[in-house]
Coordinates of C-alpha atoms in Angstrom, one line a residue:
M209 CA -57.4 -107.8 164.8
T210 CA -54.8 -106.7 162.3
I211 CA -54.1 -109.2 159.5
Q212 CA -50.8 -108.8 157.7
R213 CA -51.9 -109.5 154.1
N214 CA -49.6 -111.2 151.6
P215 CA -47.8 -108.5 149.4
T216 CA -49.7 -109.4 146.3
R217 CA -49.7 -107.2 143.2
R218 CA -52.5 -104.9 142.1
V219 CA -55.0 -106.4 139.6
Q220 CA -57.8 -104.1 138.2
I221 CA -61.1 -105.8 137.5
G222 CA -63.4 -103.2 136.1
S223 CA -64.0 -100.7 138.9
V224 CA -62.6 -102.9 141.6
V225 CA -59.0 -103.5 142.5
V226 CA -57.9 -106.8 144.1
G227 CA -54.5 -107.4 145.7
D228 CA -52.0 -104.9 147.0
G229 CA -53.7 -104.6 150.3
N230 CA -57.1 -103.6 148.9
R231 CA -60.3 -104.7 150.5
I232 CA -61.1 -108.4 149.9
A233 CA -63.5 -108.5 147.0
V234 CA -66.6 -110.7 147.1
Q235 CA -67.9 -112.4 144.0
S236 CA -70.8 -114.5 142.8
M237 CA -72.2 -116.1 139.6
T238 CA -75.5 -115.9 137.8
A239 CA -77.6 -119.0 137.8
T240 CA -80.1 -118.1 135.1
K241 CA -79.7 -119.2 131.5
T242 CA -77.3 -116.8 129.9
Q243 CA -79.5 -116.6 126.7
N244 CA -82.3 -115.3 128.9
V245 CA -81.0 -111.8 128.7
E246 CA -83.6 -110.1 130.9
A247 CA -83.4 -112.7 133.7
T248 CA -79.6 -112.8 133.7
A249 CA -79.2 -109.0 133.7
A250 CA -81.8 -108.8 136.5
Q251 CA -79.8 -111.3 138.5
A252 CA -76.5 -109.6 137.8
N253 CA -78.0 -106.3 139.0
A254 CA -79.5 -108.0 142.1
L255 CA -76.0 -109.4 143.0
H256 CA -74.4 -106.0 142.3
A257 CA -77.0 -104.4 144.6
A258 CA -76.2 -106.9 147.3
G259 CA -72.6 -105.9 147.2
A260 CA -71.0 -108.2 144.6
D261 CA -67.7 -106.8 143.4
V262 CA -67.6 -109.1 140.4
V263 CA -70.4 -111.1 138.8
R264 CA -69.5 -114.1 136.7
I265 CA -71.5 -115.4 133.8
A266 CA -71.0 -118.8 132.0
V267 CA -70.6 -118.6 128.2
D268 CA -70.5 -121.9 126.2
S269 CA -71.6 -120.9 122.7
E270 CA -71.8 -118.0 120.3
K271 CA -75.5 -117.6 121.2
D272 CA -74.4 -117.0 124.8
V273 CA -71.9 -114.4 123.5
A274 CA -74.7 -112.6 121.7
A275 CA -76.7 -112.6 124.9
L276 CA -73.7 -111.4 126.9
A277 CA -73.4 -108.4 124.7
E278 CA -76.9 -107.4 125.5
I279 CA -76.5 -108.1 129.2
R280 CA -73.5 -105.8 129.3
K281 CA -75.7 -102.9 128.2
L282 CA -78.2 -103.6 131.1
T283 CA -75.9 -103.8 134.1
E284 CA -73.2 -101.8 135.8
A285 CA -71.8 -104.9 137.5
N286 CA -68.2 -105.8 136.9
L287 CA -68.6 -108.9 134.7
A288 CA -66.4 -111.9 134.5
V289 CA -66.9 -114.8 132.0
D290 CA -66.3 -118.5 132.4
L291 CA -64.9 -119.9 129.2
Q292 CA -65.1 -123.6 130.1
E293 CA -63.7 -125.7 127.2
N294 CA -64.0 -123.3 124.3
F295 CA -61.0 -121.1 124.5
R296 CA -61.6 -119.4 121.2
L297 CA -64.7 -117.7 122.6
A298 CA -62.2 -115.3 124.4
E299 CA -62.0 -113.2 121.3
L300 CA -65.8 -112.7 121.2
V301 CA -66.4 -112.2 125.0
A302 CA -63.4 -110.0 125.8
P303 CA -65.1 -106.7 124.5
H304 CA -68.0 -107.2 126.9
V305 CA -66.4 -108.2 130.2
D306 CA -63.8 -107.1 132.8
K307 CA -62.3 -110.5 133.5
I308 CA -61.9 -113.9 131.7
R309 CA -61.6 -117.1 133.6
Y310 CA -60.0 -120.1 132.0
N311 CA -59.3 -123.6 133.5
P312 CA -56.0 -125.2 132.5
G313 CA -57.6 -128.6 132.7
H314 CA -60.2 -127.6 130.1
L315 CA -57.8 -126.5 127.4
Y316 CA -57.5 -130.0 126.0
H317 CA -61.1 -130.4 124.8
H318 CA -60.9 -128.2 121.7
Q319 CA -58.2 -128.4 119.0
K320 CA -56.4 -131.2 120.7
D321 CA -53.4 -131.0 118.4
K322 CA -52.6 -127.4 119.4
P323 CA -50.3 -126.9 122.4
W324 CA -51.9 -125.4 125.4
Q325 CA -49.4 -122.6 125.3
E326 CA -50.8 -121.3 122.0
K327 CA -54.3 -121.4 123.5
V328 CA -53.3 -119.5 126.6
E329 CA -51.4 -116.9 124.5
F330 CA -54.6 -116.4 122.4
I331 CA -56.6 -115.8 125.5
I332 CA -54.0 -113.4 127.0
N333 CA -53.8 -111.4 123.7
Q334 CA -57.6 -110.9 123.9
A335 CA -57.2 -109.7 127.5
K336 CA -54.5 -107.3 126.5
R337 CA -56.5 -105.9 123.6
H338 CA -59.7 -105.4 125.5
D339 CA -58.4 -104.3 128.9
C340 CA -59.4 -107.5 130.8
A341 CA -58.1 -109.2 133.8
I342 CA -57.6 -113.0 133.8
R343 CA -58.3 -115.7 136.4
I344 CA -56.4 -119.0 136.1
G345 CA -58.9 -121.3 137.7
V346 CA -57.6 -124.7 138.8
N347 CA -60.2 -127.2 140.1
C348 CA -59.6 -130.6 141.8
G349 CA -62.1 -132.4 139.5
S350 CA -60.7 -131.1 136.2
V351 CA -57.0 -130.8 136.7
D352 CA -54.6 -130.8 133.7
P353 CA -54.5 -134.5 132.7
E354 CA -50.7 -134.3 131.9
K355 CA -50.1 -133.2 135.4
A356 CA -52.5 -135.7 137.1
N357 CA -50.9 -138.6 135.3
K358 CA -47.4 -137.8 136.8
F359 CA -48.4 -138.2 140.4
D360 CA -50.0 -140.7 142.8
P361 CA -53.8 -140.8 142.2
E362 CA -54.2 -140.2 146.0
D363 CA -52.3 -136.9 145.6
S364 CA -54.8 -134.3 144.2
I365 CA -53.0 -131.3 145.5
T366 CA -49.6 -131.5 143.8
P367 CA -51.0 -131.7 140.2
M368 CA -53.1 -128.6 140.9
L369 CA -50.0 -126.7 142.2
E370 CA -47.8 -127.8 139.3
S371 CA -50.4 -126.7 136.8
A372 CA -51.0 -123.3 138.5
W373 CA -47.3 -122.5 138.8
E374 CA -46.6 -123.6 135.2
H375 CA -49.4 -121.3 133.9
C376 CA -48.3 -118.4 136.0
E377 CA -44.8 -118.7 134.7
F378 CA -46.0 -118.9 131.1
V379 CA -48.4 -115.9 131.4
D380 CA -45.5 -114.0 133.1
S381 CA -43.4 -114.7 130.0
L382 CA -46.0 -113.1 127.8
G383 CA -45.5 -109.8 129.7
F384 CA -48.9 -110.0 131.4
D385 CA -49.3 -109.8 135.2
R386 CA -53.0 -108.7 135.5
Y387 CA -54.2 -112.1 136.7
V388 CA -55.3 -113.9 139.8
V389 CA -55.3 -117.6 140.6
S390 CA -57.8 -119.9 142.2
L391 CA -57.2 -123.4 143.5
K392 CA -60.4 -125.0 144.6
D393 CA -61.5 -128.3 146.2
S394 CA -64.6 -129.4 148.0
D395 CA -62.5 -130.4 151.0
P396 CA -61.8 -127.3 153.2
D397 CA -58.5 -128.9 154.5
K398 CA -57.3 -129.4 150.9
V399 CA -58.3 -125.8 150.0
V400 CA -56.2 -124.6 152.9
E401 CA -53.2 -126.7 152.0
V402 CA -53.1 -126.0 148.3
N403 CA -53.5 -122.3 148.7
R404 CA -50.8 -122.1 151.5
R405 CA -48.3 -124.0 149.3
F406 CA -49.1 -121.9 146.3
A407 CA -48.6 -118.7 148.3
E408 CA -45.3 -119.8 149.7
K409 CA -43.9 -120.0 146.2
R410 CA -45.8 -117.1 144.6
P411 CA -46.7 -114.6 147.3
D412 CA -47.0 -111.9 144.6
V413 CA -50.0 -113.5 142.9
P414 CA -53.5 -112.5 144.2
L415 CA -55.6 -115.5 145.2
H416 CA -59.3 -116.1 144.6
L417 CA -60.5 -118.3 147.4
G418 CA -63.4 -120.7 147.4
V419 CA -64.6 -124.2 148.5
T420 CA -66.1 -125.7 145.3
E421 CA -69.4 -127.6 145.7
A422 CA -69.7 -126.4 149.2
G423 CA -73.3 -127.3 149.2
M424 CA -76.4 -125.9 150.9
P425 CA -76.5 -123.5 153.9
P426 CA -75.7 -123.7 156.6
D427 CA -73.2 -126.5 156.0
G428 CA -71.7 -124.9 152.9
I429 CA -71.1 -121.7 154.8
I430 CA -69.4 -123.6 157.7
K431 CA -67.1 -125.5 155.3
T432 CA -66.2 -122.2 153.5
R433 CA -65.7 -120.3 156.8
I434 CA -63.3 -123.0 158.1
A435 CA -61.1 -122.6 155.0
F436 CA -61.3 -118.8 154.8
E437 CA -60.5 -118.3 158.5
Q438 CA -57.3 -120.4 158.2
L439 CA -56.2 -118.6 155.0
I440 CA -57.3 -115.0 155.3
G441 CA -56.3 -115.1 159.0
H442 CA -52.7 -115.8 157.7
G443 CA -52.9 -113.0 155.1
I444 CA -53.7 -115.3 152.1
G445 CA -56.6 -114.3 149.8
D446 CA -57.6 -111.2 147.9
T447 CA -61.1 -112.1 146.6
V448 CA -63.6 -114.8 147.6
R449 CA -66.7 -116.7 146.5
V450 CA -69.0 -118.7 148.7
S451 CA -70.5 -121.3 146.4
L452 CA -73.9 -122.3 147.7
T453 CA -76.7 -124.5 146.3
V454 CA -79.6 -122.2 146.5
P455 CA -82.6 -121.2 144.3
N456 CA -82.1 -118.3 141.9
D457 CA -83.9 -115.8 144.1
R458 CA -81.5 -116.5 147.0
K459 CA -78.2 -116.1 145.1
H460 CA -77.6 -112.9 147.0
E461 CA -76.9 -115.1 150.1
E462 CA -73.5 -115.9 148.6
I463 CA -72.6 -112.3 148.8
E464 CA -73.9 -111.9 152.3
A465 CA -72.1 -115.0 153.5
G466 CA -68.8 -114.0 151.9
R467 CA -68.9 -110.4 153.2
G468 CA -69.9 -111.7 156.7
I469 CA -67.1 -114.2 156.9
V470 CA -64.5 -111.6 155.7
D471 CA -65.8 -109.0 158.2
D472 CA -65.8 -111.5 161.0
I473 CA -62.2 -112.5 160.4
A474 CA -61.1 -108.8 160.2
S475 CA -62.8 -108.2 163.5
G476 CA -61.4 -111.3 165.2
R477 CA -64.7 -113.1 165.3
V478 CA -63.3 -116.4 164.1
R479 CA -65.2 -119.6 164.7
S480 CA -62.8 -122.3 163.7
V481 CA -63.8 -124.1 166.9
V482 CA -66.6 -125.4 164.7
V483 CA -64.5 -128.2 163.3
F484 CA -65.7 -129.9 160.1
D485 CA -66.5 -133.4 161.3
R486 CA -64.5 -136.0 159.3
N487 CA -66.4 -138.9 160.9
S488 CA -69.9 -137.9 159.7
L489 CA -71.9 -137.8 156.5
N490 CA -70.6 -135.2 154.0
I491 CA -72.9 -133.9 151.3
I492 CA -71.2 -131.7 148.7
S493 CA -73.2 -130.0 145.9
C494 CA -72.2 -127.4 143.3
P495 CA -73.5 -123.9 143.3
S496 CA -76.5 -123.3 141.1
C497 CA -75.3 -121.6 137.9
S498 CA -76.4 -121.1 134.3
R499 CA -74.9 -124.5 133.3
V500 CA -77.5 -126.3 135.3
E501 CA -79.7 -128.1 132.7
N502 CA -82.6 -128.8 135.0
E503 CA -83.5 -126.5 137.9
A504 CA -84.9 -129.6 139.7
F505 CA -81.2 -130.1 140.6
V506 CA -81.6 -127.6 143.5
D507 CA -84.6 -129.4 144.9
L508 CA -82.9 -132.7 144.5
A509 CA -79.9 -131.6 146.5
A510 CA -82.2 -130.6 149.3
K511 CA -84.1 -133.9 149.2
V512 CA -80.8 -135.8 149.2
K513 CA -79.8 -134.0 152.4
E514 CA -83.2 -134.7 154.0
M515 CA -83.3 -138.3 152.9
T516 CA -79.8 -139.2 154.1
A517 CA -80.1 -137.6 157.5
Y518 CA -80.4 -141.1 159.1
A519 CA -76.8 -141.7 158.0
K520 CA -75.3 -138.6 159.6
E521 CA -72.9 -140.6 161.8
H522 CA -71.3 -142.4 158.9
A523 CA -68.1 -141.2 157.2
I524 CA -69.6 -141.2 153.7
T525 CA -69.4 -138.5 151.0
I526 CA -72.3 -137.9 148.6
A527 CA -71.8 -135.4 145.7
V528 CA -74.7 -133.8 143.9
M529 CA -73.6 -132.0 140.7
G530 CA -75.8 -129.9 138.5
C531 CA -74.3 -130.3 135.0
R532 CA -72.3 -132.4 132.5
V533 CA -69.4 -129.9 132.5
N534 CA -68.1 -130.6 136.0
G535 CA -70.4 -133.5 137.1
P536 CA -68.6 -136.5 135.7
G537 CA -65.1 -135.6 136.9
E538 CA -66.0 -134.0 140.2
T539 CA -68.0 -136.9 141.5
D540 CA -65.2 -139.4 141.1
D541 CA -63.8 -138.9 144.6
A542 CA -67.2 -139.2 146.3
D543 CA -68.5 -142.5 147.7
L544 CA -71.7 -141.9 145.8
G545 CA -72.1 -139.3 143.1
L546 CA -75.1 -137.8 141.3
W547 CA -74.7 -135.6 138.2
C548 CA -77.8 -134.1 136.7
G549 CA -78.7 -133.9 133.1
P550 CA -81.8 -132.4 131.4
N551 CA -84.0 -135.4 132.1
H552 CA -82.0 -137.9 134.1
V553 CA -79.7 -138.1 137.1
N554 CA -76.5 -140.2 136.6
L555 CA -75.6 -142.2 139.6
K556 CA -72.0 -143.3 140.4
R557 CA -70.2 -145.3 143.0
G558 CA -66.8 -143.6 143.1
P559 CA -65.7 -143.4 139.4
E560 CA -68.0 -146.3 138.5
A561 CA -71.2 -145.4 136.6
L562 CA -74.3 -147.2 138.0
G563 CA -76.9 -145.9 135.6
A564 CA -79.2 -143.0 134.7
Y565 CA -82.5 -142.5 136.5
K566 CA -85.4 -140.0 136.2
Y567 CA -85.5 -137.3 138.8
D568 CA -88.5 -138.9 140.6
E569 CA -86.8 -142.3 140.6
I570 CA -83.3 -141.5 141.9
L571 CA -83.8 -141.2 145.7
P572 CA -84.8 -144.8 146.4
V573 CA -81.9 -146.1 144.3
L574 CA -79.5 -143.7 146.1
K575 CA -80.9 -145.0 149.5
Q576 CA -80.3 -148.6 148.5
E577 CA -76.7 -147.8 147.5
L578 CA -76.1 -145.8 150.7
D579 CA -77.5 -148.7 152.8
Q580 CA -75.1 -151.1 151.1
L581 CA -72.2 -148.8 151.8
I582 CA -73.1 -148.5 155.5
A583 CA -73.4 -152.3 155.7
A584 CA -70.1 -152.8 153.9
N585 CA -68.4 -150.4 156.3
H586 CA -69.8 -152.2 159.3
A587 CA -68.7 -155.5 157.9
G588 CA -65.2 -154.1 157.3

């Protein structure tokens, strides 16, 4: 099966090139605490050995930056860093990585009086100075608030697109084209739509594909496969990540799943006949990463899946998020949301906060809320 790839431009990320017809690169992210240098370097090396073309590390503080500098000495993996809210860290991390990812929706948290354009220009200048690529990473749960407020709350796709296109145009104006874009959602159909619409307008920009908070295997792999088959099969996508909720010693499964999906599509072994069932229970959970404040989150996600099996025929979405960075916003669209802190799990019904519970107390409360939703749906 020959796939006519979109004519995207060439973007060098360390030793790998994405776009311009090159092999689709597969990425993953470390889940260890960044300041645990030995463990994080070991995981980066394990992912590299499993075939990861790029390994991403979260950096949220100057202590993380110091650890990153040591990790860089201990691995040959192509390293990307996730800036999250603190855009000024770009100056400190750029000497140690091959790619910097920033999220347009997170640029408002620091130095709120400074225009986002100045912040982006600062990041791009660091990339130019230190030979780094850039990923403009737009997420459904943390979209630029100025864009989100201009559109119908039910329309989550247009604000993402407007933000991505605007940032591409601005970065282009800075004379920098060594960037890729990602547009992610936990709904495979939305991932397909938003990436198709972006590619129609900007077929030159390499796309990083992923279904965020895909969840645990095998469901998370199935959701991701559905999106990837429909996009890569139409020539859209230059690098991918399969985001799975798995323990640290199984992070390599993200690489194996990603490479397997890409190879299957290239060989014509597509499986889109496995349709994601819109009339059944949907559990989404974020991939385990270094921002997780309590590793009990992974066990909790598995227990939620097991406990809620009785509700599998009900069209209800439950989101289980592992940290305070993405958890509060990215659970808003779920019927029931859990975002996990160091000692407590915060329970939500849609955007409404219901309370914080200890890890060993949350499941009965969640079941009670789930039963009430089922009863309300039957009554309606």
